[in-house]
PDB file of C-alpha atoms in Angstrom:
ATOM      1  CA  MET A 124     -57.069  -3.734 -25.118  1.00  0.00           C
ATOM      2  CA  SER A 125     -59.015  -2.460 -22.035  1.00  0.00           C
ATOM      3  CA  THR A 126     -59.986  -4.833 -19.305  1.00  0.00           C
ATOM      4  CA  GLU A 127     -62.215  -2.210 -17.771  1.00  0.00           C
ATOM      5  CA  THR A 128     -65.437  -3.602 -15.953  1.00  0.00           C
ATOM      6  CA  ALA A 129     -68.262  -1.657 -14.833  1.00  0.00           C
ATOM      7  CA  ARG A 130     -67.828   0.782 -12.195  1.00  0.00           C
ATOM      8  CA  LEU A 131     -70.153   0.577  -9.058  1.00  0.00           C
ATOM      9  CA  VAL A 132     -70.634   2.907  -6.506  1.00  0.00           C
ATOM     10  CA  LEU A 133     -72.332   1.672  -3.289  1.00  0.00           C
ATOM     11  CA  ASN A 134     -73.337   4.569  -0.643  1.00  0.00           C
ATOM     12  CA  GLY A 135     -75.660   5.446   2.506  1.00  0.00           C
ATOM     13  CA  ALA A 136     -76.124   7.822   5.130  1.00  0.00           C
ATOM     14  CA  THR A 137     -73.898   8.026   8.247  1.00  0.00           C
ATOM     15  CA  MET A 138     -72.489  10.241  11.031  1.00  0.00           C
ATOM     16  CA  GLY A 139     -74.152  13.167   9.794  1.00  0.00           C
ATOM     17  CA  THR A 140     -72.775  12.516   6.112  1.00  0.00           C
ATOM     18  CA  ARG A 141     -72.586   9.822   3.493  1.00  0.00           C
ATOM     19  CA  TRP A 142     -70.201   6.989   3.058  1.00  0.00           C
ATOM     20  CA  ALA A 143     -69.188   5.466  -0.405  1.00  0.00           C
ATOM     21  CA  LEU A 144     -67.517   2.423  -1.810  1.00  0.00           C
ATOM     22  CA  THR A 145     -66.583   2.626  -5.449  1.00  0.00           C
ATOM     23  CA  LEU A 146     -65.520  -0.874  -6.871  1.00  0.00           C
ATOM     24  CA  HIS A 147     -65.236  -2.872 -10.297  1.00  0.00           C
ATOM     25  CA  PRO A 148     -66.831  -6.343  -9.520  1.00  0.00           C
ATOM     26  CA  GLU A 149     -67.039  -9.198 -11.803  1.00  0.00           C
ATOM     27  CA  PRO A 150     -70.260  -9.525 -14.293  1.00  0.00           C
ATOM     28  CA  GLY A 151     -73.017 -11.164 -12.090  1.00  0.00           C
ATOM     29  CA  PHE A 152     -72.117  -9.362  -8.992  1.00  0.00           C
ATOM     30  CA  ASP A 153     -74.845  -8.812  -6.344  1.00  0.00           C
ATOM     31  CA  PRO A 154     -74.085  -5.802  -4.614  1.00  0.00           C
ATOM     32  CA  ALA A 155     -76.865  -6.079  -2.194  1.00  0.00           C
ATOM     33  CA  PRO A 156     -75.379  -8.243   0.536  1.00  0.00           C
ATOM     34  CA  LEU A 157     -72.065  -6.174   0.393  1.00  0.00           C
ATOM     35  CA  ARG A 158     -73.897  -2.676   0.794  1.00  0.00           C
ATOM     36  CA  ALA A 159     -75.943  -4.181   3.656  1.00  0.00           C
ATOM     37  CA  ALA A 160     -72.840  -5.132   5.350  1.00  0.00           C
ATOM     38  CA  CYS A 161     -71.422  -1.815   4.742  1.00  0.00           C
ATOM     39  CA  GLN A 162     -74.199   0.122   6.153  1.00  0.00           C
ATOM     40  CA  ALA A 163     -74.189  -2.256   9.271  1.00  0.00           C
ATOM     41  CA  GLU A 164     -70.435  -1.370   9.810  1.00  0.00           C
ATOM     42  CA  VAL A 165     -70.971   2.535  10.047  1.00  0.00           C
ATOM     43  CA  ASP A 166     -74.392   2.147  11.905  1.00  0.00           C
ATOM     44  CA  ARG A 167     -72.657  -0.097  14.621  1.00  0.00           C
ATOM     45  CA  ILE A 168     -69.888   2.647  14.824  1.00  0.00           C
ATOM     46  CA  ASP A 169     -72.204   5.672  14.849  1.00  0.00           C
ATOM     47  CA  ALA A 170     -74.288   3.947  17.529  1.00  0.00           C
ATOM     48  CA  GLN A 171     -71.466   3.337  19.712  1.00  0.00           C
ATOM     49  CA  MET A 172     -69.449   6.492  19.305  1.00  0.00           C
ATOM     50  CA  SER A 173     -71.777   9.501  18.412  1.00  0.00           C
ATOM     51  CA  THR A 174     -72.033  12.550  20.457  1.00  0.00           C
ATOM     52  CA  TRP A 175     -75.523  13.149  19.027  1.00  0.00           C
ATOM     53  CA  LYS A 176     -77.140  10.116  20.128  1.00  0.00           C
ATOM     54  CA  PRO A 177     -77.679  10.295  24.171  1.00  0.00           C
ATOM     55  CA  GLN A 178     -77.749   6.537  24.217  1.00  0.00           C
ATOM     56  CA  SER A 179     -74.680   5.980  22.433  1.00  0.00           C
ATOM     57  CA  ASP A 180     -71.836   3.938  24.369  1.00  0.00           C
ATOM     58  CA  LEU A 181     -69.356   6.752  24.156  1.00  0.00           C
ATOM     59  CA  MET A 182     -72.143   9.068  25.728  1.00  0.00           C
ATOM     60  CA  ARG A 183     -73.013   6.495  28.459  1.00  0.00           C
ATOM     61  CA  PHE A 184     -69.132   6.269  29.741  1.00  0.00           C
ATOM     62  CA  ASN A 185     -69.003  10.363  29.602  1.00  0.00           C
ATOM     63  CA  ALA A 186     -71.916   9.924  31.975  1.00  0.00           C
ATOM     64  CA  ALA A 187     -70.497   7.386  33.863  1.00  0.00           C
ATOM     65  CA  PRO A 188     -69.082   7.791  37.722  1.00  0.00           C
ATOM     66  CA  LEU A 189     -65.302   8.260  38.112  1.00  0.00           C
ATOM     67  CA  GLY A 190     -63.329   5.098  38.972  1.00  0.00           C
ATOM     68  CA  VAL A 191     -65.803   2.792  38.247  1.00  0.00           C
ATOM     69  CA  TRP A 192     -65.004   0.256  35.234  1.00  0.00           C
ATOM     70  CA  GLN A 193     -67.607   0.266  32.413  1.00  0.00           C
ATOM     71  CA  ASP A 194     -68.217  -2.357  29.749  1.00  0.00           C
ATOM     72  CA  LEU A 195     -67.569  -1.144  26.122  1.00  0.00           C
ATOM     73  CA  PRO A 196     -67.893  -2.755  22.770  1.00  0.00           C
ATOM     74  CA  PRO A 197     -64.793  -4.158  21.147  1.00  0.00           C
ATOM     75  CA  GLU A 198     -64.803  -1.274  18.203  1.00  0.00           C
ATOM     76  CA  LEU A 199     -64.985   1.575  20.647  1.00  0.00           C
ATOM     77  CA  MET A 200     -62.043   0.048  22.495  1.00  0.00           C
ATOM     78  CA  GLU A 201     -60.165  -0.312  19.555  1.00  0.00           C
ATOM     79  CA  VAL A 202     -60.753   3.676  18.719  1.00  0.00           C
ATOM     80  CA  LEU A 203     -60.064   4.795  22.217  1.00  0.00           C
ATOM     81  CA  GLN A 204     -56.671   2.521  22.436  1.00  0.00           C
ATOM     82  CA  GLU A 205     -55.393   4.475  19.234  1.00  0.00           C
ATOM     83  CA  ALA A 206     -56.681   7.791  20.415  1.00  0.00           C
ATOM     84  CA  LEU A 207     -54.765   7.424  23.568  1.00  0.00           C
ATOM     85  CA  PHE A 208     -51.677   6.285  21.615  1.00  0.00           C
ATOM     86  CA  ILE A 209     -51.746   9.323  19.291  1.00  0.00           C
ATOM     87  CA  GLY A 210     -52.443  11.524  22.083  1.00  0.00           C
ATOM     88  CA  ARG A 211     -49.374  10.269  23.823  1.00  0.00           C
ATOM     89  CA  GLU A 212     -47.058  10.397  20.837  1.00  0.00           C
ATOM     90  CA  SER A 213     -48.479  13.731  19.987  1.00  0.00           C
ATOM     91  CA  GLY A 214     -47.760  15.084  23.147  1.00  0.00           C
ATOM     92  CA  GLY A 215     -51.419  15.847  23.600  1.00  0.00           C
ATOM     93  CA  ALA A 216     -52.040  17.734  20.459  1.00  0.00           C
ATOM     94  CA  PHE A 217     -54.527  14.995  19.780  1.00  0.00           C
ATOM     95  CA  GLU A 218     -57.120  15.158  22.457  1.00  0.00           C
ATOM     96  CA  ILE A 219     -60.428  13.246  22.564  1.00  0.00           C
ATOM     97  CA  ALA A 220     -61.545  14.821  25.868  1.00  0.00           C
ATOM     98  CA  MET A 221     -62.651  18.052  24.561  1.00  0.00           C
ATOM     99  CA  GLY A 222     -66.480  17.349  23.923  1.00  0.00           C
ATOM    100  CA  ASP A 223     -67.436  20.332  26.258  1.00  0.00           C
ATOM    101  CA  ALA A 224     -65.311  22.740  24.337  1.00  0.00           C
ATOM    102  CA  VAL A 225     -66.810  21.274  21.018  1.00  0.00           C
ATOM    103  CA  ARG A 226     -70.334  21.606  22.091  1.00  0.00           C
ATOM    104  CA  ALA A 227     -69.826  24.950  23.871  1.00  0.00           C
ATOM    105  CA  TRP A 228     -68.490  26.416  20.714  1.00  0.00           C
ATOM    106  CA  GLY A 229     -71.650  25.079  18.611  1.00  0.00           C
ATOM    107  CA  PHE A 230     -70.064  22.150  16.635  1.00  0.00           C
ATOM    108  CA  GLY A 231     -72.178  19.718  18.375  1.00  0.00           C
ATOM    109  CA  PRO A 232     -75.979  19.278  18.704  1.00  0.00           C
ATOM    110  CA  VAL A 233     -76.536  22.333  20.414  1.00  0.00           C
ATOM    111  CA  PRO A 234     -75.740  26.244  19.390  1.00  0.00           C
ATOM    112  CA  ALA A 235     -72.934  27.950  20.767  1.00  0.00           C
ATOM    113  CA  ASP A 236     -73.113  29.144  24.545  1.00  0.00           C
ATOM    114  CA  GLU A 237     -71.181  32.037  25.861  1.00  0.00           C
ATOM    115  CA  THR A 238     -71.346  30.801  29.443  1.00  0.00           C
ATOM    116  CA  ALA A 239     -70.327  27.267  28.294  1.00  0.00           C
ATOM    117  CA  ILE A 240     -67.454  28.780  26.305  1.00  0.00           C
ATOM    118  CA  ARG A 241     -65.853  30.430  29.243  1.00  0.00           C
ATOM    119  CA  ALA A 242     -66.377  27.487  31.196  1.00  0.00           C
ATOM    120  CA  ALA A 243     -64.352  25.305  28.661  1.00  0.00           C
ATOM    121  CA  MET A 244     -61.746  27.757  28.320  1.00  0.00           C
ATOM    122  CA  ALA A 245     -61.164  28.014  32.079  1.00  0.00           C
ATOM    123  CA  LYS A 246     -61.472  24.246  32.980  1.00  0.00           C
ATOM    124  CA  PRO A 247     -58.106  22.760  34.018  1.00  0.00           C
ATOM    125  CA  ARG A 248     -57.246  19.668  31.679  1.00  0.00           C
ATOM    126  CA  ARG A 249     -55.224  16.697  32.285  1.00  0.00           C
ATOM    127  CA  PRO A 250     -54.594  14.541  28.883  1.00  0.00           C
ATOM    128  CA  SER A 251     -56.956  11.959  28.812  1.00  0.00           C
ATOM    129  CA  PHE A 252     -54.284   9.242  28.283  1.00  0.00           C
ATOM    130  CA  GLU A 253     -53.151  10.168  31.945  1.00  0.00           C
ATOM    131  CA  VAL A 254     -56.784   9.674  33.489  1.00  0.00           C
ATOM    132  CA  LEU A 255     -58.530   7.072  31.356  1.00  0.00           C
ATOM    133  CA  ASP A 256     -57.671   3.281  32.258  1.00  0.00           C
ATOM    134  CA  LEU A 257     -58.294   0.757  29.387  1.00  0.00           C
ATOM    135  CA  ASP A 258     -58.584  -3.013  29.985  1.00  0.00           C
ATOM    136  CA  PRO A 259     -59.035  -4.610  26.451  1.00  0.00           C
ATOM    137  CA  ALA A 260     -58.926  -7.875  27.530  1.00  0.00           C
ATOM    138  CA  GLN A 261     -61.748  -7.464  29.819  1.00  0.00           C
ATOM    139  CA  GLY A 262     -63.511  -4.946  27.592  1.00  0.00           C
ATOM    140  CA  ARG A 263     -63.718  -2.010  30.038  1.00  0.00           C
ATOM    141  CA  ALA A 264     -62.763   1.473  30.759  1.00  0.00           C
ATOM    142  CA  ARG A 265     -62.716   3.883  33.733  1.00  0.00           C
ATOM    143  CA  LYS A 266     -61.939   7.420  34.056  1.00  0.00           C
ATOM    144  CA  HIS A 267     -60.227   9.293  37.004  1.00  0.00           C
ATOM    145  CA  ALA A 268     -61.546  12.734  35.959  1.00  0.00           C
ATOM    146  CA  GLU A 269     -64.559  14.276  34.662  1.00  0.00           C
ATOM    147  CA  MET A 270     -64.405  14.234  30.997  1.00  0.00           C
ATOM    148  CA  SER A 271     -66.540  14.738  27.948  1.00  0.00           C
ATOM    149  CA  LEU A 272     -64.935  12.390  25.169  1.00  0.00           C
ATOM    150  CA  ASP A 273     -65.565  13.244  21.516  1.00  0.00           C
ATOM    151  CA  LEU A 274     -64.153  11.152  18.620  1.00  0.00           C
ATOM    152  CA  CYS A 275     -64.955  13.256  16.055  1.00  0.00           C
ATOM    153  CA  GLY A 276     -61.105  13.518  15.079  1.00  0.00           C
ATOM    154  CA  ILE A 277     -60.852   9.491  14.670  1.00  0.00           C
ATOM    155  CA  ALA A 278     -64.304   8.021  14.118  1.00  0.00           C
ATOM    156  CA  LYS A 279     -64.764   8.602  10.550  1.00  0.00           C
ATOM    157  CA  GLY A 280     -61.639   7.164   9.768  1.00  0.00           C
ATOM    158  CA  TYR A 281     -62.328   4.088  11.692  1.00  0.00           C
ATOM    159  CA  GLY A 282     -65.576   3.780   9.807  1.00  0.00           C
ATOM    160  CA  VAL A 283     -63.668   3.875   6.472  1.00  0.00           C
ATOM    161  CA  ASP A 284     -61.201   1.097   7.673  1.00  0.00           C
ATOM    162  CA  ARG A 285     -64.369  -1.078   8.392  1.00  0.00           C
ATOM    163  CA  LEU A 286     -65.972  -0.299   4.870  1.00  0.00           C
ATOM    164  CA  ILE A 287     -62.943  -1.837   3.572  1.00  0.00           C
ATOM    165  CA  ALA A 288     -63.029  -4.697   5.969  1.00  0.00           C
ATOM    166  CA  ALA A 289     -66.609  -5.276   4.629  1.00  0.00           C
ATOM    167  CA  ALA A 290     -65.401  -5.434   1.131  1.00  0.00           C
ATOM    168  CA  ARG A 291     -62.528  -7.575   1.963  1.00  0.00           C
ATOM    169  CA  ALA A 292     -64.993 -10.214   3.665  1.00  0.00           C
ATOM    170  CA  ALA A 293     -67.096  -9.933   0.487  1.00  0.00           C
ATOM    171  CA  GLY A 294     -63.995 -10.887  -1.499  1.00  0.00           C
ATOM    172  CA  ILE A 295     -63.321  -7.772  -3.210  1.00  0.00           C
ATOM    173  CA  GLU A 296     -59.500  -7.143  -3.852  1.00  0.00           C
ATOM    174  CA  GLY A 297     -59.590  -3.546  -5.374  1.00  0.00           C
ATOM    175  CA  ALA A 298     -62.016  -0.640  -3.826  1.00  0.00           C
ATOM    176  CA  LEU A 299     -61.920   3.086  -2.589  1.00  0.00           C
ATOM    177  CA  ALA A 300     -63.750   3.745   0.701  1.00  0.00           C
ATOM    178  CA  ALA A 301     -64.840   7.163   1.793  1.00  0.00           C
ATOM    179  CA  ILE A 302     -66.380   8.974   4.490  1.00  0.00           C
ATOM    180  CA  ASP A 303     -66.178  12.999   3.905  1.00  0.00           C
ATOM    181  CA  GLY A 304     -62.427  13.758   3.595  1.00  0.00           C
ATOM    182  CA  GLU A 305     -61.279  10.436   4.827  1.00  0.00           C
ATOM    183  CA  LEU A 306     -60.510   7.592   2.064  1.00  0.00           C
ATOM    184  CA  ARG A 307     -58.772   4.379   1.977  1.00  0.00           C
ATOM    185  CA  ALA A 308     -57.703   2.438  -1.018  1.00  0.00           C
ATOM    186  CA  ILE A 309     -57.076  -1.318  -1.643  1.00  0.00           C
ATOM    187  CA  GLY A 310     -55.629  -3.033  -4.656  1.00  0.00           C
ATOM    188  CA  ARG A 311     -56.280  -0.906  -7.998  1.00  0.00           C
ATOM    189  CA  PRO A 312     -59.087  -0.216 -10.412  1.00  0.00           C
ATOM    190  CA  PRO A 313     -58.933  -2.106 -13.808  1.00  0.00           C
ATOM    191  CA  ARG A 314     -56.236  -0.679 -16.452  1.00  0.00           C
ATOM    192  CA  ASP A 315     -57.985   2.151 -18.343  1.00  0.00           C
ATOM    193  CA  ARG A 316     -58.586   2.242 -22.161  1.00  0.00           C
ATOM    194  CA  ASP A 317     -55.039   2.946 -23.037  1.00  0.00           C
ATOM    195  CA  GLY A 318     -53.887  -0.102 -20.808  1.00  0.00           C
ATOM    196  CA  ASN A 319     -52.482   2.071 -18.265  1.00  0.00           C
ATOM    197  CA  ASP A 320     -52.230   0.571 -14.808  1.00  0.00           C
ATOM    198  CA  ARG A 321     -53.081   3.361 -12.233  1.00  0.00           C
ATOM    199  CA  GLY A 322     -54.185   3.884  -8.536  1.00  0.00           C
ATOM    200  CA  TRP A 323     -57.718   5.044  -7.304  1.00  0.00           C
ATOM    201  CA  ALA A 324     -57.772   8.874  -8.379  1.00  0.00           C
ATOM    202  CA  VAL A 325     -58.329  11.126  -5.381  1.00  0.00           C
ATOM    203  CA  ALA A 326     -58.455  14.832  -5.486  1.00  0.00           C
ATOM    204  CA  LEU A 327     -57.188  17.117  -2.819  1.00  0.00           C
ATOM    205  CA  GLU A 328     -59.254  20.219  -2.342  1.00  0.00           C
ATOM    206  CA  ARG A 329     -58.139  23.764  -2.192  1.00  0.00           C
ATOM    207  CA  PRO A 330     -58.797  25.010   1.208  1.00  0.00           C
ATOM    208  CA  ASP A 331     -61.129  27.783  -0.192  1.00  0.00           C
ATOM    209  CA  PHE A 332     -64.284  28.804   1.705  1.00  0.00           C
ATOM    210  CA  GLY A 333     -67.486  27.981   0.219  1.00  0.00           C
ATOM    211  CA  HIS A 334     -65.916  26.953  -3.007  1.00  0.00           C
ATOM    212  CA  ARG A 335     -65.036  23.506  -4.487  1.00  0.00           C
ATOM    213  CA  ALA A 336     -61.714  23.477  -6.369  1.00  0.00           C
ATOM    214  CA  ILE A 337     -58.901  20.967  -6.766  1.00  0.00           C
ATOM    215  CA  HIS A 338     -55.518  21.694  -5.414  1.00  0.00           C
ATOM    216  CA  ALA A 339     -53.719  18.414  -6.378  1.00  0.00           C
ATOM    217  CA  MET A 340     -54.800  14.836  -7.625  1.00  0.00           C
ATOM    218  CA  PHE A 341     -53.446  11.424  -6.106  1.00  0.00           C
ATOM    219  CA  GLU A 342     -53.551   7.827  -7.433  1.00  0.00           C
ATOM    220  CA  LEU A 343     -53.919   5.855  -4.069  1.00  0.00           C
ATOM    221  CA  ASN A 344     -53.058   2.081  -3.887  1.00  0.00           C
ATOM    222  CA  ASP A 345     -53.158   0.177  -0.663  1.00  0.00           C
ATOM    223  CA  ILE A 346     -53.085   3.511   1.361  1.00  0.00           C
ATOM    224  CA  ALA A 347     -55.271   5.763   3.294  1.00  0.00           C
ATOM    225  CA  ILE A 348     -55.702   9.286   3.299  1.00  0.00           C
ATOM    226  CA  ALA A 349     -57.378  12.041   5.394  1.00  0.00           C
ATOM    227  CA  THR A 350     -57.535  15.773   5.470  1.00  0.00           C
ATOM    228  CA  SER A 351     -58.525  17.999   8.404  1.00  0.00           C
ATOM    229  CA  GLY A 352     -58.911  21.811   7.569  1.00  0.00           C
ATOM    230  CA  ASP A 353     -60.517  25.148   8.627  1.00  0.00           C
ATOM    231  CA  TYR A 354     -62.570  25.755   5.650  1.00  0.00           C
ATOM    232  CA  ARG A 355     -65.697  23.531   5.828  1.00  0.00           C
ATOM    233  CA  HIS A 356     -66.628  23.720   9.490  1.00  0.00           C
ATOM    234  CA  TRP A 357     -66.154  26.857  11.303  1.00  0.00           C
ATOM    235  CA  VAL A 358     -67.847  29.725  13.208  1.00  0.00           C
ATOM    236  CA  ARG A 359     -67.380  33.620  12.994  1.00  0.00           C
ATOM    237  CA  VAL A 360     -66.528  35.576  16.107  1.00  0.00           C
ATOM    238  CA  GLY A 361     -66.001  39.241  15.420  1.00  0.00           C
ATOM    239  CA  ASP A 362     -63.699  39.423  12.224  1.00  0.00           C
ATOM    240  CA  ARG A 363     -62.139  36.233  12.679  1.00  0.00           C
ATOM    241  CA  HIS A 364     -63.339  32.647  11.281  1.00  0.00           C
ATOM    242  CA  LEU A 365     -62.529  29.951  13.989  1.00  0.00           C
ATOM    243  CA  ALA A 366     -62.301  26.282  12.794  1.00  0.00           C
ATOM    244  CA  HIS A 367     -63.912  23.175  14.664  1.00  0.00           C
ATOM    245  CA  THR A 368     -60.287  21.685  15.423  1.00  0.00           C
ATOM    246  CA  MET A 369     -59.828  22.372  19.161  1.00  0.00           C
ATOM    247  CA  ASP A 370     -56.755  23.495  20.570  1.00  0.00           C
ATOM    248  CA  PRO A 371     -56.359  21.386  23.799  1.00  0.00           C
ATOM    249  CA  SER A 372     -54.198  23.980  25.471  1.00  0.00           C
ATOM    250  CA  ARG A 373     -56.840  26.660  25.198  1.00  0.00           C
ATOM    251  CA  GLY A 374     -60.010  24.715  25.242  1.00  0.00           C
ATOM    252  CA  ALA A 375     -61.281  26.626  22.234  1.00  0.00           C
ATOM    253  CA  PRO A 376     -60.827  26.677  18.644  1.00  0.00           C
ATOM    254  CA  LEU A 377     -57.317  26.481  17.102  1.00  0.00           C
ATOM    255  CA  ILE A 378     -55.852  29.877  16.308  1.00  0.00           C
ATOM    256  CA  GLY A 379     -53.209  30.480  13.443  1.00  0.00           C
ATOM    257  CA  GLY A 380     -53.072  26.763  12.334  1.00  0.00           C
ATOM    258  CA  PRO A 381     -52.506  25.598   8.930  1.00  0.00           C
ATOM    259  CA  ALA A 382     -55.525  25.870   6.260  1.00  0.00           C
ATOM    260  CA  SER A 383     -55.480  22.083   5.885  1.00  0.00           C
ATOM    261  CA  VAL A 384     -53.397  19.088   6.658  1.00  0.00           C
ATOM    262  CA  THR A 385     -53.363  15.831   4.615  1.00  0.00           C
ATOM    263  CA  VAL A 386     -51.835  12.487   5.931  1.00  0.00           C
ATOM    264  CA  LEU A 387     -51.397   9.307   4.030  1.00  0.00           C
ATOM    265  CA  ALA A 388     -51.034   6.382   6.326  1.00  0.00           C
ATOM    266  CA  GLU A 389     -51.706   2.704   6.522  1.00  0.00           C
ATOM    267  CA  SER A 390     -54.951   2.899   8.084  1.00  0.00           C
ATOM    268  CA  CYS A 391     -57.476   5.388   7.839  1.00  0.00           C
ATOM    269  CA  MET A 392     -57.852   5.736  11.649  1.00  0.00           C
ATOM    270  CA  ARG A 393     -54.396   6.586  12.097  1.00  0.00           C
ATOM    271  CA  ALA A 394     -54.384   8.977   9.021  1.00  0.00           C
ATOM    272  CA  ASP A 395     -57.575  10.910  10.460  1.00  0.00           C
ATOM    273  CA  ALA A 396     -56.058  11.222  14.215  1.00  0.00           C
ATOM    274  CA  LEU A 397     -52.863  12.264  12.927  1.00  0.00           C
ATOM    275  CA  ALA A 398     -54.240  14.829  10.576  1.00  0.00           C
ATOM    276  CA  SER A 399     -56.176  16.415  13.451  1.00  0.00           C
ATOM    277  CA  ALA A 400     -53.025  16.332  15.776  1.00  0.00           C
ATOM    278  CA  CYS A 401     -50.866  17.963  12.975  1.00  0.00           C
ATOM    279  CA  MET A 402     -53.368  20.721  12.391  1.00  0.00           C
ATOM    280  CA  VAL A 403     -52.637  21.739  16.066  1.00  0.00           C
ATOM    281  CA  LEU A 404     -48.924  21.074  16.022  1.00  0.00           C
ATOM    282  CA  GLY A 405     -48.364  23.139  12.466  1.00  0.00           C
ATOM    283  CA  GLU A 406     -46.230  21.972   9.520  1.00  0.00           C
ATOM    284  CA  SER A 407     -43.067  21.595  11.051  1.00  0.00           C
ATOM    285  CA  ARG A 408     -43.578  19.767  14.419  1.00  0.00           C
ATOM    286  CA  GLY A 409     -46.359  17.959  12.453  1.00  0.00           C
ATOM    287  CA  ARG A 410     -44.195  16.617   9.763  1.00  0.00           C
ATOM    288  CA  ALA A 411     -41.724  15.249  12.705  1.00  0.00           C
ATOM    289  CA  LEU A 412     -44.653  13.266  14.116  1.00  0.00           C
ATOM    290  CA  ALA A 413     -46.004  11.932  10.829  1.00  0.00           C
ATOM    291  CA  ALA A 414     -42.349  10.671   9.997  1.00  0.00           C
ATOM    292  CA  ARG A 415     -42.327   8.827  12.949  1.00  0.00           C
ATOM    293  CA  PHE A 416     -45.570   7.038  11.870  1.00  0.00           C
ATOM    294  CA  GLY A 417     -43.988   6.359   8.604  1.00  0.00           C
ATOM    295  CA  ALA A 418     -46.758   8.546   7.419  1.00  0.00           C
ATOM    296  CA  GLU A 419     -46.564  11.315   4.723  1.00  0.00           C
ATOM    297  CA  LEU A 420     -47.835  14.939   5.469  1.00  0.00           C
ATOM    298  CA  ILE A 421     -49.145  17.642   2.905  1.00  0.00           C
ATOM    299  CA  CYS A 422     -49.596  21.054   4.669  1.00  0.00           C
ATOM    300  CA  LEU A 423     -51.601  23.849   3.029  1.00  0.00           C
ATOM    301  CA  THR A 424     -51.498  27.507   4.406  1.00  0.00           C
ATOM    302  CA  GLY A 425     -53.723  30.379   3.823  1.00  0.00           C
ATOM    303  CA  ALA A 426     -51.348  31.444   0.741  1.00  0.00           C
ATOM    304  CA  ASP A 427     -52.889  28.323  -0.857  1.00  0.00           C
ATOM    305  CA  ARG A 428     -56.566  29.817  -1.069  1.00  0.00           C
ATOM    306  CA  ASN A 429     -58.464  31.463  -3.716  1.00  0.00           C
ATOM    307  CA  ALA A 430     -61.213  32.394  -1.831  1.00  0.00           C
ATOM    308  CA  PRO A 431     -61.386  34.334   1.512  1.00  0.00           C
ATOM    309  CA  PRO A 432     -63.950  33.447   4.111  1.00  0.00           C
ATOM    310  CA  PRO A 433     -67.271  35.123   3.250  1.00  0.00           C
ATOM    311  CA  LYS A 434     -67.805  38.473   5.059  1.00  0.00           C
ATOM    312  CA  ALA A 435     -70.380  38.709   8.296  1.00  0.00           C
ATOM    313  CA  SER A 436     -73.809  39.777   7.202  1.00  0.00           C
TER     314      SER A 436
END
């Protein structure tokens, strides 16, 4: 006999996209408080970590003078701690001090600028984990070099973790949270009509440009998954398409990386950061990095595409 309950999907706007929380609540469940709690979580993250909002805590820190301690909210501190940890462990492949390059190439709130591109590529760079001091006990940070922090490679994953935290606080034991290509599952959905006890069904996209097609399906249970790729956010320069993933060694978009990297890890914040790092490292070194964290990596290449990038008009 089926034990299915009604499927409920809560969603809202955040970080230039949408969040979603899928669950199967008991009859009589009032979704309004949970939806409000989820929206409050992602709104707080966006207010703290957005590079599109000049008054965000992150942008305030970017503008702060060198060597002066700045108070930071606990959520931003938590993300910075993880970002510096992944940066160090990846040998600098994951680097959050790339905001100037992201902006210069037109992946931020302003169009691409050739002068800014040349400056970003010529800029000497030290890893952020060498020039950024964090004092979690006092809730403060300071920098010892000019830097423009950008958390686009980790903040959405953290947002997914906070959606799960909101669900758990509401007594939900089984849910699937998502923001773009970052997802995390807890528990399991109810048994299907055939009595099968399966995980949450999630599709991995084929890395095609401008087309939506499934490459593989997963059933998730108490795990997070995040994908970074070159096929959704990119710019064209001559006959080459350049993805939004930045190569810290060049101060420019990554060239010759995988088509997509998917990481399964315990938290979505970690899966998100590792996926970005493994795009830069490539499959072999990326797999070694993921293994050190007990994470699983799935790497797709250009050979896995069915559709090439659109031709320049």
